[in-house]
Short mmCIF file of C-alpha atoms in Angstrom, two decimals:
data_model
loop_
_atom_site.label_atom_id
_atom_site.label_comp_id
_atom_site.label_asym_id
_atom_site.label_seq_id
_atom_site.Cartn_x
_atom_site.Cartn_y
_atom_site.Cartn_z
CA MET A 949 103.01 77.85 -59.83
CA SER A 950 106.79 77.67 -59.81
CA ARG A 951 109.64 80.14 -60.27
CA LEU A 952 112.96 79.79 -62.02
CA TYR A 953 115.73 82.20 -61.06
CA LEU A 954 118.50 82.36 -63.66
CA LEU A 955 121.63 84.11 -62.42
CA ARG A 956 124.74 84.70 -64.46
CA HIS A 957 127.87 84.50 -62.30
CA ALA A 958 129.30 87.83 -61.14
CA LYS A 959 132.26 89.56 -62.80
CA ALA A 960 135.49 87.58 -62.74
CA GLY A 961 139.06 88.64 -63.25
CA TRP A 962 141.08 87.61 -66.28
CA ALA A 963 142.88 84.29 -66.15
CA LEU A 964 146.48 84.53 -65.05
CA PRO A 965 149.13 82.72 -67.12
CA GLY A 966 148.68 78.99 -66.63
CA MET A 967 145.22 79.37 -65.03
CA ARG A 968 142.27 77.50 -66.50
CA ASP A 969 139.18 79.56 -67.35
CA PHE A 970 137.27 77.25 -64.97
CA ASP A 971 139.41 78.52 -62.06
CA ARG A 972 138.97 82.28 -62.58
CA PRO A 973 137.90 83.99 -59.31
CA LEU A 974 135.56 86.95 -58.93
CA ASP A 975 137.14 90.38 -58.91
CA ALA A 976 136.27 92.97 -56.25
CA SER A 977 133.33 94.39 -58.21
CA GLY A 978 132.01 90.87 -58.81
CA ARG A 979 132.05 90.08 -55.09
CA ALA A 980 130.20 93.33 -54.36
CA ASP A 981 127.65 92.67 -57.12
CA ALA A 982 126.98 89.13 -55.84
CA GLU A 983 126.30 90.46 -52.35
CA MET A 984 124.11 93.27 -53.73
CA MET A 985 122.08 90.77 -55.80
CA GLY A 986 121.66 88.55 -52.73
CA ALA A 987 120.30 91.53 -50.78
CA ALA A 988 117.97 92.40 -53.69
CA MET A 989 116.69 88.82 -53.81
CA ARG A 990 116.01 88.86 -50.07
CA ALA A 991 114.19 92.21 -50.29
CA ARG A 992 111.96 90.87 -53.10
CA PHE A 993 111.34 87.52 -51.37
CA TYR A 994 113.06 85.62 -54.21
CA VAL A 995 113.99 82.59 -52.11
CA PRO A 996 114.83 79.35 -53.93
CA GLY A 997 114.16 76.00 -52.37
CA LEU A 998 117.05 74.55 -54.39
CA THR A 999 120.09 76.04 -56.10
CA LEU A 1000 121.92 74.42 -59.01
CA CYS A 1001 125.40 75.92 -59.30
CA SER A 1002 128.22 75.52 -61.79
CA ASN A 1003 131.39 74.07 -60.30
CA ALA A 1004 133.46 76.89 -61.83
CA LYS A 1005 135.19 79.00 -59.17
CA ARG A 1006 133.46 82.24 -60.19
CA ALA A 1007 130.02 80.61 -59.93
CA LYS A 1008 130.79 79.15 -56.50
CA GLU A 1009 132.06 82.54 -55.31
CA THR A 1010 128.88 84.16 -56.65
CA LEU A 1011 126.87 81.67 -54.59
CA GLU A 1012 128.94 82.58 -51.51
CA GLY A 1013 128.16 86.27 -52.04
CA LEU A 1014 124.43 85.55 -52.38
CA ALA A 1015 124.38 83.19 -49.41
CA GLY A 1016 125.85 85.89 -47.18
CA GLN A 1017 122.73 87.97 -47.86
CA THR A 1018 119.85 85.56 -48.46
CA ASP A 1019 118.78 81.93 -48.19
CA THR A 1020 119.79 79.86 -51.22
CA GLY A 1021 118.11 76.61 -50.13
CA ARG A 1022 119.74 73.25 -50.71
CA VAL A 1023 122.65 73.49 -53.18
CA LEU A 1024 123.76 71.01 -55.83
CA PHE A 1025 126.88 71.53 -57.97
CA PHE A 1026 127.18 70.47 -61.61
CA ASP A 1027 130.12 70.54 -64.02
CA ALA A 1028 127.53 70.51 -66.81
CA LEU A 1029 126.48 74.07 -65.94
CA TYR A 1030 129.94 75.18 -67.12
CA SER A 1031 129.80 73.46 -70.49
CA ALA A 1032 126.22 72.56 -71.40
CA ASP A 1033 124.09 74.61 -73.78
CA ALA A 1034 120.67 76.06 -72.91
CA ALA A 1035 119.00 72.73 -73.69
CA GLY A 1036 121.36 71.05 -71.22
CA TYR A 1037 120.47 73.64 -68.59
CA LEU A 1038 116.75 73.00 -69.17
CA HIS A 1039 117.35 69.24 -68.83
CA LEU A 1040 119.01 69.78 -65.41
CA ILE A 1041 116.15 72.07 -64.35
CA ARG A 1042 113.52 69.50 -65.35
CA ASP A 1043 115.40 66.71 -63.56
CA ASN A 1044 115.77 68.71 -60.34
CA GLY A 1045 112.81 71.06 -60.37
CA GLY A 1046 109.41 70.49 -58.91
CA SER A 1047 106.84 72.92 -57.71
CA GLY A 1048 108.33 75.83 -55.86
CA SER A 1049 111.44 77.74 -56.85
CA LEU A 1050 114.84 76.92 -58.25
CA LEU A 1051 117.94 79.09 -58.71
CA VAL A 1052 120.50 78.30 -61.41
CA ILE A 1053 123.91 80.00 -61.19
CA GLY A 1054 125.57 79.58 -64.54
CA HIS A 1055 127.34 81.14 -67.47
CA ASN A 1056 126.63 82.96 -70.69
CA PRO A 1057 125.53 82.51 -73.39
CA MET A 1058 123.60 79.60 -71.88
CA THR A 1059 121.83 81.60 -69.17
CA GLU A 1060 120.69 84.28 -71.61
CA ASP A 1061 119.68 81.74 -74.26
CA LEU A 1062 117.58 79.82 -71.73
CA ALA A 1063 115.90 82.94 -70.33
CA MET A 1064 114.93 83.99 -73.84
CA ALA A 1065 113.78 80.50 -74.84
CA VAL A 1066 111.51 79.77 -71.88
CA SER A 1067 110.00 83.27 -71.61
CA GLY A 1068 107.08 83.21 -73.99
CA ASP A 1069 105.67 86.36 -72.43
CA GLY A 1070 106.61 88.75 -69.70
CA ASP A 1071 106.77 92.15 -68.13
CA GLU A 1072 107.44 94.68 -70.89
CA THR A 1073 110.29 96.44 -69.06
CA ALA A 1074 111.95 93.15 -68.07
CA ARG A 1075 111.77 91.85 -71.65
CA ALA A 1076 113.21 95.08 -73.04
CA THR A 1077 116.11 95.00 -70.58
CA LEU A 1078 116.84 91.33 -71.28
CA ASN A 1079 116.86 92.06 -75.01
CA HIS A 1080 119.90 94.28 -74.42
CA GLY A 1081 121.95 91.36 -73.05
CA PHE A 1082 122.55 89.44 -69.83
CA PRO A 1083 125.34 91.14 -67.85
CA THR A 1084 127.30 89.48 -65.08
CA ALA A 1085 125.38 89.08 -61.79
CA ALA A 1086 122.06 89.71 -63.59
CA LEU A 1087 118.97 87.76 -62.52
CA ALA A 1088 116.03 86.67 -64.66
CA VAL A 1089 112.89 85.65 -62.76
CA VAL A 1090 110.64 83.37 -64.81
CA ARG A 1091 107.26 82.16 -63.53
CA PHE A 1092 105.63 78.97 -64.75
CA ASP A 1093 102.00 77.99 -64.18
CA GLY A 1094 102.99 74.39 -63.50
CA ASP A 1095 105.85 72.33 -62.20
CA LEU A 1096 109.44 73.06 -63.32
CA ALA A 1097 109.74 69.41 -64.33
CA GLN A 1098 107.31 70.31 -67.14
CA ALA A 1099 109.02 73.58 -68.20
CA THR A 1100 109.37 73.95 -71.96
CA GLN A 1101 110.25 76.60 -74.47
CA GLY A 1102 107.90 79.59 -74.44
CA THR A 1103 105.81 78.49 -71.42
CA GLY A 1104 107.29 80.89 -68.85
CA TYR A 1105 106.48 84.48 -67.97
CA LEU A 1106 109.45 86.80 -67.38
CA GLU A 1107 108.41 88.57 -64.18
CA ALA A 1108 111.59 90.55 -63.63
CA PHE A 1109 115.11 91.06 -64.92
CA LEU A 1110 117.49 92.65 -62.44
CA THR A 1111 121.00 93.87 -63.17
CA PRO A 1112 123.52 95.26 -60.70
CA ALA A 1113 123.32 98.61 -62.51
CA ASP A 1114 119.59 98.77 -61.71
CA LEU A 1115 119.96 98.15 -57.98
#
């Protein structure tokens, strides 16, 4: 059995004139939400062995907020998590996943699209909440019977979907 944790970066401020979208930092509520989600992950024993994180500033700052509250395992950074689609995310997960657990800190719509695509079944409440969108700092927990290197569309079970508003 393996687990995939899909986390959308926390809330970022608007880009200032001349600032690239890639360089947008978290705002105060985003920093608080990242820390709160890290504490929630620790309390639920959601501990990844490996984290794949977008190189965008807001994703890295989300990782910092989590890491202050819980173990994030070994961390690898990828520019592709900023620009790839859900299929690109799944490719990175397959290339880096094994048995155990993997956290991906990325962006929308890719994170939401991937959570929906791989979750063939799941907890009724979690699925209903996910169907209403994937807010910033939200976490989808998807369980697979096998190795993450074999993860495909519809083969996961959505165990939980946590949002900062629910914590």
